[in-house]
Amino acid sequence: MEQTTKTETLDIEGMTCASCASFVEKSLTRTPGVQRAVVNFATEKATIDYLPTQASPATLKEAVVQAGYGVSERAPDISAADRQAEIDQQKALAYVRLKRRFWVATALAVLIMPLSMLMLWPAMMARINMQTLNYSLLALTLPVLLYSGHEFYTSAWNSFKHRAANMDTLIAVGTGAAFLYSLAATVVPGWFMRWGILPEVYYDTTATIIALILLGKVLELRAKTQTSAAIKALMGLQAKTARVVRPGGQEVDVPIEQVKLGDVVVVRPGEKVATDGLITEGSSAVNEAMLTGESLPVEKKAGDPVFGATLNKTGSFRFRVTKVGADTMLSQIVKLVEDAQGSRAPIQRLADKVSAIFVPTVVVIAILTFVLWFDLAPVESRLPLALVNFVAVLIIACPCALGLATPTAIMVSTGKGAEHGVLIRNAEALEKAHQVNTVLLDKTGTITRGEPTVTDFVPAAGQDASLLLQVVAAVERQSEHPLAEAVVRYADSRQTVVVPASGFQAVEGKGAQAEVNSQPVLIGNLRLLEEAGISLPPAVRQQADDLLAQTKTVLYVAVAGQAAGVIGVADTVRETSAAAIKRLQGMGIEVVMMTGDNPQTAAQVAGQVGITRYFAEVLPGDKASKVTELQAEGRTVAMVGDGINDAPALAQADIGLAMGGGTDVAMEAAGITLMRSDLQGVVTAIDLSRQTIRTIKQNLFFAFIYNTLGIPIAAGLLYPFFGILLSPMLAAGAMALSSVSVLTNSLRLRSFSPIKK
Amino acid sequence: MDTTEIIVTLAGLALSGFVIWYFFFSARQTAAAVSTSNGVQQVDITVKGGYSPDVIEVERGKPVQLSFYRDEENSCSEELLMPDFSIRRDLPAFKTTLVELLPQQAGTFTFTCGMGMLRGSLVVK
């Protein structure tokens, strides 16, 4: 007896990635009584079908907790959008708090600065008691230290306990030293005087450095949120509800996480497609730009796949759900972009090595700077000079610009790539693509459509073209052969009337025969007709020869024992191929083609798209060796293929670009996946890679030059020659600007648009 | 060179030596993962100015679940990077963030904060 299942939806807490979702899903599936569990990472919901006799909502929650996650007890009507809004609100709150701390520090620094400079006006100084002034400055500086800057000190202390050091360590030690010295000079000035030192205070240094560093953090936070905007936008594309057709025919709007495999979903004009599936009835044009970057709507009819998050334009259709949750195309794209953003580019390695030893090294340099200044400077000013330079070294050396240089550029460009239908698997792939100087294209499926298309339909003299097409299509509709499909597509595109055919028979290796309108019809190669004793009139033979000369496949048609016409079939070149190849050549890249076809066909296609070098008659197993051949010539090769049979060649190439065609994302085979079957994607990918690497190099240059020049200047290297010392406040200003300038440089990639000319 | 200069010089050198020893040559806190009944290797890591423990030993070929509890608000530790596993995560303050991975190869894999300052390593055996 079949038991009735119940469905439960749980709000899962703590999931941070798609693999978390599969962890929860696995744990739920293993729970006795659970028949099906689907966890949607984007909406943070689990939908579980279970047998109430064996499981209960409590045991389901238990399973989630066991997997290490929580179940939210909030009212179930809180949507994912609300949840996201809550997280955003928390982040916004943190930003507001940071700004408040910045403004407090700035306001107080503005007061402290002129007060500290009173000594510039001796007349004024004479009227003010030094002690009172110093204590007032101390009172003004304390809130800056304890409120605005407290984070630096706690963070530095926490790191110190871990035997780690970060940028806060430098800020805390620098400002802390300046403050403690000033505090001592304020509280026990007599002690300093006894040593012949003027008890100077550096409260202005402390307060200004904190204000400037906070300014840097405010700007940094604002820019940082923009680097991950692309992925957020992608995740936000998911539809919230789906209109599901119930078995009774009734249409109900259900939350997206309750949609199951096999459900039939209705999509009306102007609606978003809820999830991935196959159209069962109806037709429409669908805008798939968000997934493929293709701005023109794609015509869809029964049997065609549709993808979640795409936008239905004018028509209405129903589709059967084939993928839900993490399996959908959108989720896969999001995951791929996230993974790419988490990966490291090889160019980052040096920065990584430097970062690891940076802070302790700088602390040592600062200490030695202090010692040298103390030992070499005149006795009366040695302590203040040693201190000021010690602080300047610590503050200028902050390594944040170095840490931000590569990741921010990678984050912006991978997001940008996804927007244009170019999915980059990792930062390494992005880096490799810019070195490419040779692009190897597999002809079929990349330059050409990869499927035979009727190019010529030539009826014999006295035949009515539309009638003949009806007859031919009637026979070919019964056949499974790819050439027959091409004929049927051609007939359909001309709205040919469908007529029945009877007695269909496929003739192995030759063609097919059937009866239409009580007349025998033969369609196939020349041998089929010859064996049936049908001779070709000279005109028909001539037309067939012409087609053969153009390296096309010829289908011969005979109706009622008479030759009735010929059909030319060929794999056609995509409209966009020639232009994209020209763009690649314009970028200084040599484009090479390879194909399994004979040299004539290869030459013809190559000529059509402007390629001069090609390999013909390449067996599928030899594709990878052609890549090796080019590499042996010292070239950096990008291989472009359709990702399925080209896998070894894609892997052999320096960078593999798989044309996913929006159907099956062959992500594992290639470093870069092009969502659209269009060579323009290759141009976009290489161009994006070049711009990204240029940005990263600029960033690294700025970050390195700034630290390598900044530290010696701050240490006072120029002082003996030019009398130049770097004020710690200037150092703080430069430091705040450095990371902001690196971020701004990376964000310039947001304006990337592919070369189209 | 007067006495003060000698004292400052010696103190400076000693302090430099201490910084180098303290940050580069001191012992690390190692922890081995605990396997749960469903075969997942779990490790709890506290993030506060660093990772404790900061050396995590796991076995190859078994799923690993790292629970990062970020016990501070300071922005240095807000991001976690495990480049060998293509992982980048925001670690919200005072919350536990789970990171899953499946180590297929033996070796030592570094994980760091967003800027590479705080460091830990995953030792796959």
PDB file of C-alpha atoms in Angstrom, chain A residues 252-451:
ATOM      1  CA  VAL A 252      -1.443  27.523  -8.276  1.00  0.00           C
ATOM      2  CA  ASP A 253       1.315  29.982  -7.389  1.00  0.00           C
ATOM      3  CA  VAL A 254       3.779  28.235  -5.093  1.00  0.00           C
ATOM      4  CA  PRO A 255       7.074  29.379  -3.561  1.00  0.00           C
ATOM      5  CA  ILE A 256       9.958  28.364  -5.781  1.00  0.00           C
ATOM      6  CA  GLU A 257      11.380  25.917  -3.226  1.00  0.00           C
ATOM      7  CA  GLN A 258       8.219  23.828  -3.380  1.00  0.00           C
ATOM      8  CA  VAL A 259       8.580  23.194  -7.090  1.00  0.00           C
ATOM      9  CA  LYS A 260       9.464  19.554  -7.738  1.00  0.00           C
ATOM     10  CA  LEU A 261      11.056  17.725 -10.626  1.00  0.00           C
ATOM     11  CA  GLY A 262       8.409  16.757 -13.162  1.00  0.00           C
ATOM     12  CA  ASP A 263       6.027  19.584 -12.216  1.00  0.00           C
ATOM     13  CA  VAL A 264       4.441  21.452 -15.093  1.00  0.00           C
ATOM     14  CA  VAL A 265       4.838  25.216 -14.791  1.00  0.00           C
ATOM     15  CA  VAL A 266       2.967  27.908 -16.698  1.00  0.00           C
ATOM     16  CA  VAL A 267       4.842  30.990 -17.878  1.00  0.00           C
ATOM     17  CA  ARG A 268       2.815  33.964 -19.028  1.00  0.00           C
ATOM     18  CA  PRO A 269       4.028  36.905 -21.138  1.00  0.00           C
ATOM     19  CA  GLY A 270       6.434  39.148 -19.269  1.00  0.00           C
ATOM     20  CA  GLU A 271       7.072  36.606 -16.503  1.00  0.00           C
ATOM     21  CA  LYS A 272      10.343  35.175 -15.305  1.00  0.00           C
ATOM     22  CA  VAL A 273      10.933  31.483 -15.969  1.00  0.00           C
ATOM     23  CA  ALA A 274      10.914  29.905 -12.502  1.00  0.00           C
ATOM     24  CA  THR A 275      13.436  27.100 -12.963  1.00  0.00           C
ATOM     25  CA  ASP A 276      15.045  24.913 -15.656  1.00  0.00           C
ATOM     26  CA  GLY A 277      12.874  22.650 -17.801  1.00  0.00           C
ATOM     27  CA  LEU A 278      11.647  21.591 -21.235  1.00  0.00           C
ATOM     28  CA  ILE A 279       8.739  23.274 -22.977  1.00  0.00           C
ATOM     29  CA  THR A 280       5.777  20.934 -23.344  1.00  0.00           C
ATOM     30  CA  GLU A 281       3.365  23.279 -25.094  1.00  0.00           C
ATOM     31  CA  GLY A 282       3.242  26.791 -26.436  1.00  0.00           C
ATOM     32  CA  SER A 283       6.025  28.913 -27.810  1.00  0.00           C
ATOM     33  CA  SER A 284       7.591  32.266 -27.135  1.00  0.00           C
ATOM     34  CA  ALA A 285      10.663  34.399 -27.383  1.00  0.00           C
ATOM     35  CA  VAL A 286      12.750  34.316 -24.221  1.00  0.00           C
ATOM     36  CA  ASN A 287      15.370  36.836 -23.176  1.00  0.00           C
ATOM     37  CA  GLU A 288      18.343  34.838 -21.905  1.00  0.00           C
ATOM     38  CA  ALA A 289      20.723  37.791 -21.646  1.00  0.00           C
ATOM     39  CA  MET A 290      21.175  37.311 -17.904  1.00  0.00           C
ATOM     40  CA  LEU A 291      22.650  33.850 -18.468  1.00  0.00           C
ATOM     41  CA  THR A 292      24.241  34.001 -21.897  1.00  0.00           C
ATOM     42  CA  GLY A 293      24.894  37.671 -22.523  1.00  0.00           C
ATOM     43  CA  GLU A 294      22.902  37.358 -25.766  1.00  0.00           C
ATOM     44  CA  SER A 295      20.755  40.432 -25.971  1.00  0.00           C
ATOM     45  CA  LEU A 296      18.407  39.171 -28.689  1.00  0.00           C
ATOM     46  CA  PRO A 297      15.482  37.054 -27.464  1.00  0.00           C
ATOM     47  CA  VAL A 298      15.678  33.359 -28.364  1.00  0.00           C
ATOM     48  CA  GLU A 299      12.721  31.653 -30.051  1.00  0.00           C
ATOM     49  CA  LYS A 300      11.492  28.675 -28.031  1.00  0.00           C
ATOM     50  CA  LYS A 301       8.968  26.011 -28.929  1.00  0.00           C
ATOM     51  CA  ALA A 302       7.844  22.641 -27.581  1.00  0.00           C
ATOM     52  CA  GLY A 303      10.848  20.427 -26.790  1.00  0.00           C
ATOM     53  CA  ASP A 304      13.259  23.345 -26.291  1.00  0.00           C
ATOM     54  CA  PRO A 305      14.972  23.892 -22.944  1.00  0.00           C
ATOM     55  CA  VAL A 306      14.238  26.956 -20.832  1.00  0.00           C
ATOM     56  CA  PHE A 307      16.264  28.232 -17.889  1.00  0.00           C
ATOM     57  CA  GLY A 308      15.339  29.714 -14.551  1.00  0.00           C
ATOM     58  CA  ALA A 309      15.710  33.515 -14.196  1.00  0.00           C
ATOM     59  CA  THR A 310      15.338  34.155 -17.937  1.00  0.00           C
ATOM     60  CA  LEU A 311      12.571  36.471 -19.024  1.00  0.00           C
ATOM     61  CA  ASN A 312       9.643  35.391 -21.156  1.00  0.00           C
ATOM     62  CA  LYS A 313       8.694  38.040 -23.702  1.00  0.00           C
ATOM     63  CA  THR A 314       5.465  37.799 -25.644  1.00  0.00           C
ATOM     64  CA  GLY A 315       4.140  34.258 -25.819  1.00  0.00           C
ATOM     65  CA  SER A 316       2.857  31.910 -23.163  1.00  0.00           C
ATOM     66  CA  PHE A 317       4.064  28.360 -22.612  1.00  0.00           C
ATOM     67  CA  ARG A 318       4.175  25.453 -20.210  1.00  0.00           C
ATOM     68  CA  PHE A 319       7.280  23.564 -19.312  1.00  0.00           C
ATOM     69  CA  ARG A 320       8.144  20.425 -17.386  1.00  0.00           C
ATOM     70  CA  VAL A 321      10.641  21.006 -14.575  1.00  0.00           C
ATOM     71  CA  THR A 322      13.927  19.130 -15.118  1.00  0.00           C
ATOM     72  CA  LYS A 323      16.151  20.879 -12.571  1.00  0.00           C
ATOM     73  CA  VAL A 324      15.580  22.619  -9.258  1.00  0.00           C
ATOM     74  CA  GLY A 325      17.664  24.307  -6.600  1.00  0.00           C
ATOM     75  CA  ALA A 326      21.416  23.962  -6.847  1.00  0.00           C
ATOM     76  CA  ASP A 327      21.231  22.046 -10.146  1.00  0.00           C
ATOM     77  CA  THR A 328      19.811  24.903 -12.163  1.00  0.00           C
ATOM     78  CA  MET A 329      21.894  26.782 -14.662  1.00  0.00           C
ATOM     79  CA  LEU A 330      21.695  29.982 -12.600  1.00  0.00           C
ATOM     80  CA  SER A 331      22.897  28.241  -9.429  1.00  0.00           C
ATOM     81  CA  GLN A 332      25.748  26.667 -11.357  1.00  0.00           C
ATOM     82  CA  ILE A 333      26.788  30.008 -12.761  1.00  0.00           C
ATOM     83  CA  VAL A 334      26.638  31.601  -9.300  1.00  0.00           C
ATOM     84  CA  LYS A 335      28.739  28.766  -7.882  1.00  0.00           C
ATOM     85  CA  LEU A 336      31.266  29.005 -10.678  1.00  0.00           C
ATOM     86  CA  VAL A 337      31.668  32.760 -10.278  1.00  0.00           C
ATOM     87  CA  GLU A 338      31.976  32.369  -6.493  1.00  0.00           C
ATOM     88  CA  ASP A 339      34.644  29.706  -6.919  1.00  0.00           C
ATOM     89  CA  ALA A 340      36.559  31.843  -9.382  1.00  0.00           C
ATOM     90  CA  GLN A 341      36.452  34.752  -6.957  1.00  0.00           C
ATOM     91  CA  GLY A 342      37.874  32.546  -4.223  1.00  0.00           C
ATOM     92  CA  SER A 343      40.774  31.331  -6.319  1.00  0.00           C
ATOM     93  CA  ARG A 344      44.214  32.893  -6.432  1.00  0.00           C
ATOM     94  CA  ALA A 345      45.954  34.139  -9.523  1.00  0.00           C
ATOM     95  CA  PRO A 346      49.584  33.031  -9.894  1.00  0.00           C
ATOM     96  CA  ILE A 347      50.496  36.714 -10.233  1.00  0.00           C
ATOM     97  CA  GLN A 348      49.403  37.115  -6.604  1.00  0.00           C
ATOM     98  CA  ARG A 349      52.003  34.669  -5.310  1.00  0.00           C
ATOM     99  CA  LEU A 350      54.708  37.238  -4.764  1.00  0.00           C
ATOM    100  CA  ALA A 351      52.285  39.563  -2.974  1.00  0.00           C
ATOM    101  CA  ASP A 352      51.230  36.615  -0.815  1.00  0.00           C
ATOM    102  CA  LYS A 353      54.784  35.808   0.167  1.00  0.00           C
ATOM    103  CA  VAL A 354      55.472  39.433   0.998  1.00  0.00           C
ATOM    104  CA  SER A 355      52.230  39.783   2.999  1.00  0.00           C
ATOM    105  CA  ALA A 356      53.091  36.808   5.170  1.00  0.00           C
ATOM    106  CA  ILE A 357      56.291  38.346   6.513  1.00  0.00           C
ATOM    107  CA  PHE A 358      55.442  41.983   5.989  1.00  0.00           C
ATOM    108  CA  VAL A 359      54.226  43.309   9.322  1.00  0.00           C
ATOM    109  CA  PRO A 360      56.840  41.773  11.647  1.00  0.00           C
ATOM    110  CA  THR A 361      59.547  42.886   9.191  1.00  0.00           C
ATOM    111  CA  VAL A 362      58.223  46.433   9.234  1.00  0.00           C
ATOM    112  CA  VAL A 363      58.120  46.420  13.043  1.00  0.00           C
ATOM    113  CA  VAL A 364      61.797  45.427  13.071  1.00  0.00           C
ATOM    114  CA  ILE A 365      62.637  48.162  10.525  1.00  0.00           C
ATOM    115  CA  ALA A 366      60.751  50.685  12.683  1.00  0.00           C
ATOM    116  CA  ILE A 367      62.644  49.627  15.823  1.00  0.00           C
ATOM    117  CA  LEU A 368      65.981  49.922  14.018  1.00  0.00           C
ATOM    118  CA  THR A 369      64.936  53.331  12.666  1.00  0.00           C
ATOM    119  CA  PHE A 370      64.244  54.424  16.228  1.00  0.00           C
ATOM    120  CA  VAL A 371      67.642  53.158  17.409  1.00  0.00           C
ATOM    121  CA  LEU A 372      69.569  54.810  14.563  1.00  0.00           C
ATOM    122  CA  TRP A 373      67.855  58.167  15.003  1.00  0.00           C
ATOM    123  CA  PHE A 374      68.373  58.012  18.738  1.00  0.00           C
ATOM    124  CA  ASP A 375      72.048  57.227  18.326  1.00  0.00           C
ATOM    125  CA  LEU A 376      72.836  59.657  15.511  1.00  0.00           C
ATOM    126  CA  ALA A 377      70.616  62.697  16.092  1.00  0.00           C
ATOM    127  CA  PRO A 378      71.653  65.617  18.333  1.00  0.00           C
ATOM    128  CA  VAL A 379      71.038  64.800  21.993  1.00  0.00           C
ATOM    129  CA  GLU A 380      68.351  67.440  22.592  1.00  0.00           C
ATOM    130  CA  SER A 381      66.109  66.273  19.737  1.00  0.00           C
ATOM    131  CA  ARG A 382      67.025  62.603  19.462  1.00  0.00           C
ATOM    132  CA  LEU A 383      64.023  61.192  21.336  1.00  0.00           C
ATOM    133  CA  PRO A 384      61.326  63.158  19.447  1.00  0.00           C
ATOM    134  CA  LEU A 385      63.020  62.527  16.062  1.00  0.00           C
ATOM    135  CA  ALA A 386      63.430  58.827  16.784  1.00  0.00           C
ATOM    136  CA  LEU A 387      59.800  58.610  17.809  1.00  0.00           C
ATOM    137  CA  VAL A 388      58.379  60.533  14.846  1.00  0.00           C
ATOM    138  CA  ASN A 389      60.286  58.411  12.321  1.00  0.00           C
ATOM    139  CA  PHE A 390      59.410  55.213  14.157  1.00  0.00           C
ATOM    140  CA  VAL A 391      55.720  56.116  13.870  1.00  0.00           C
ATOM    141  CA  ALA A 392      56.042  57.209  10.227  1.00  0.00           C
ATOM    142  CA  VAL A 393      57.614  53.883   9.196  1.00  0.00           C
ATOM    143  CA  LEU A 394      54.871  51.902  10.912  1.00  0.00           C
ATOM    144  CA  ILE A 395      52.055  53.923   9.409  1.00  0.00           C
ATOM    145  CA  ILE A 396      53.302  54.198   5.831  1.00  0.00           C
ATOM    146  CA  ALA A 397      54.091  50.502   5.601  1.00  0.00           C
ATOM    147  CA  CYS A 398      50.538  49.308   5.995  1.00  0.00           C
ATOM    148  CA  PRO A 399      50.164  46.480   3.477  1.00  0.00           C
ATOM    149  CA  CYS A 400      46.468  46.717   2.717  1.00  0.00           C
ATOM    150  CA  ALA A 401      46.964  47.975  -0.836  1.00  0.00           C
ATOM    151  CA  LEU A 402      49.105  44.923  -1.530  1.00  0.00           C
ATOM    152  CA  GLY A 403      46.441  42.571  -0.182  1.00  0.00           C
ATOM    153  CA  LEU A 404      43.690  44.183  -2.213  1.00  0.00           C
ATOM    154  CA  ALA A 405      45.524  44.462  -5.519  1.00  0.00           C
ATOM    155  CA  THR A 406      44.674  41.122  -7.142  1.00  0.00           C
ATOM    156  CA  PRO A 407      41.485  39.860  -5.461  1.00  0.00           C
ATOM    157  CA  THR A 408      39.465  42.994  -6.080  1.00  0.00           C
ATOM    158  CA  ALA A 409      40.326  43.005  -9.788  1.00  0.00           C
ATOM    159  CA  ILE A 410      39.489  39.292 -10.069  1.00  0.00           C
ATOM    160  CA  MET A 411      36.164  39.796  -8.296  1.00  0.00           C
ATOM    161  CA  VAL A 412      35.077  42.601 -10.563  1.00  0.00           C
ATOM    162  CA  SER A 413      36.174  40.914 -13.775  1.00  0.00           C
ATOM    163  CA  THR A 414      34.725  37.456 -13.100  1.00  0.00           C
ATOM    164  CA  GLY A 415      31.402  39.111 -12.310  1.00  0.00           C
ATOM    165  CA  LYS A 416      31.687  41.210 -15.437  1.00  0.00           C
ATOM    166  CA  GLY A 417      32.490  38.095 -17.479  1.00  0.00           C
ATOM    167  CA  ALA A 418      29.355  36.333 -16.223  1.00  0.00           C
ATOM    168  CA  GLU A 419      27.345  39.350 -17.280  1.00  0.00           C
ATOM    169  CA  HIS A 420      28.605  38.856 -20.837  1.00  0.00           C
ATOM    170  CA  GLY A 421      28.110  35.082 -20.873  1.00  0.00           C
ATOM    171  CA  VAL A 422      31.797  34.327 -20.228  1.00  0.00           C
ATOM    172  CA  LEU A 423      32.282  32.062 -17.218  1.00  0.00           C
ATOM    173  CA  ILE A 424      35.808  32.042 -15.874  1.00  0.00           C
ATOM    174  CA  ARG A 425      36.648  28.991 -13.802  1.00  0.00           C
ATOM    175  CA  ASN A 426      39.464  30.448 -11.760  1.00  0.00           C
ATOM    176  CA  ALA A 427      41.870  33.312 -11.530  1.00  0.00           C
ATOM    177  CA  GLU A 428      44.593  31.218 -13.128  1.00  0.00           C
ATOM    178  CA  ALA A 429      42.487  30.765 -16.273  1.00  0.00           C
ATOM    179  CA  LEU A 430      41.908  34.494 -16.376  1.00  0.00           C
ATOM    180  CA  GLU A 431      45.615  35.106 -16.114  1.00  0.00           C
ATOM    181  CA  LYS A 432      46.498  32.522 -18.794  1.00  0.00           C
ATOM    182  CA  ALA A 433      44.046  33.954 -21.303  1.00  0.00           C
ATOM    183  CA  HIS A 434      45.897  37.246 -21.583  1.00  0.00           C
ATOM    184  CA  GLN A 435      49.071  35.551 -22.824  1.00  0.00           C
ATOM    185  CA  VAL A 436      47.317  33.814 -25.706  1.00  0.00           C
ATOM    186  CA  ASN A 437      48.743  34.567 -29.148  1.00  0.00           C
ATOM    187  CA  THR A 438      47.118  31.718 -31.088  1.00  0.00           C
ATOM    188  CA  VAL A 439      43.499  30.651 -31.072  1.00  0.00           C
ATOM    189  CA  LEU A 440      42.768  27.176 -32.394  1.00  0.00           C
ATOM    190  CA  LEU A 441      39.164  26.751 -33.470  1.00  0.00           C
ATOM    191  CA  ASP A 442      37.461  23.457 -34.023  1.00  0.00           C
ATOM    192  CA  LYS A 443      35.398  24.061 -37.145  1.00  0.00           C
ATOM    193  CA  THR A 444      32.233  22.128 -36.424  1.00  0.00           C
ATOM    194  CA  GLY A 445      30.090  23.680 -33.760  1.00  0.00           C
ATOM    195  CA  THR A 446      32.276  26.724 -33.241  1.00  0.00           C
ATOM    196  CA  ILE A 447      32.851  28.447 -36.564  1.00  0.00           C
ATOM    197  CA  THR A 448      29.896  26.616 -38.049  1.00  0.00           C
ATOM    198  CA  ARG A 449      26.600  25.771 -36.409  1.00  0.00           C
ATOM    199  CA  GLY A 450      27.599  22.130 -36.093  1.00  0.00           C
ATOM    200  CA  GLU A 451      24.422  20.845 -37.649  1.00  0.00           C
TER     201      GLU A 451
END
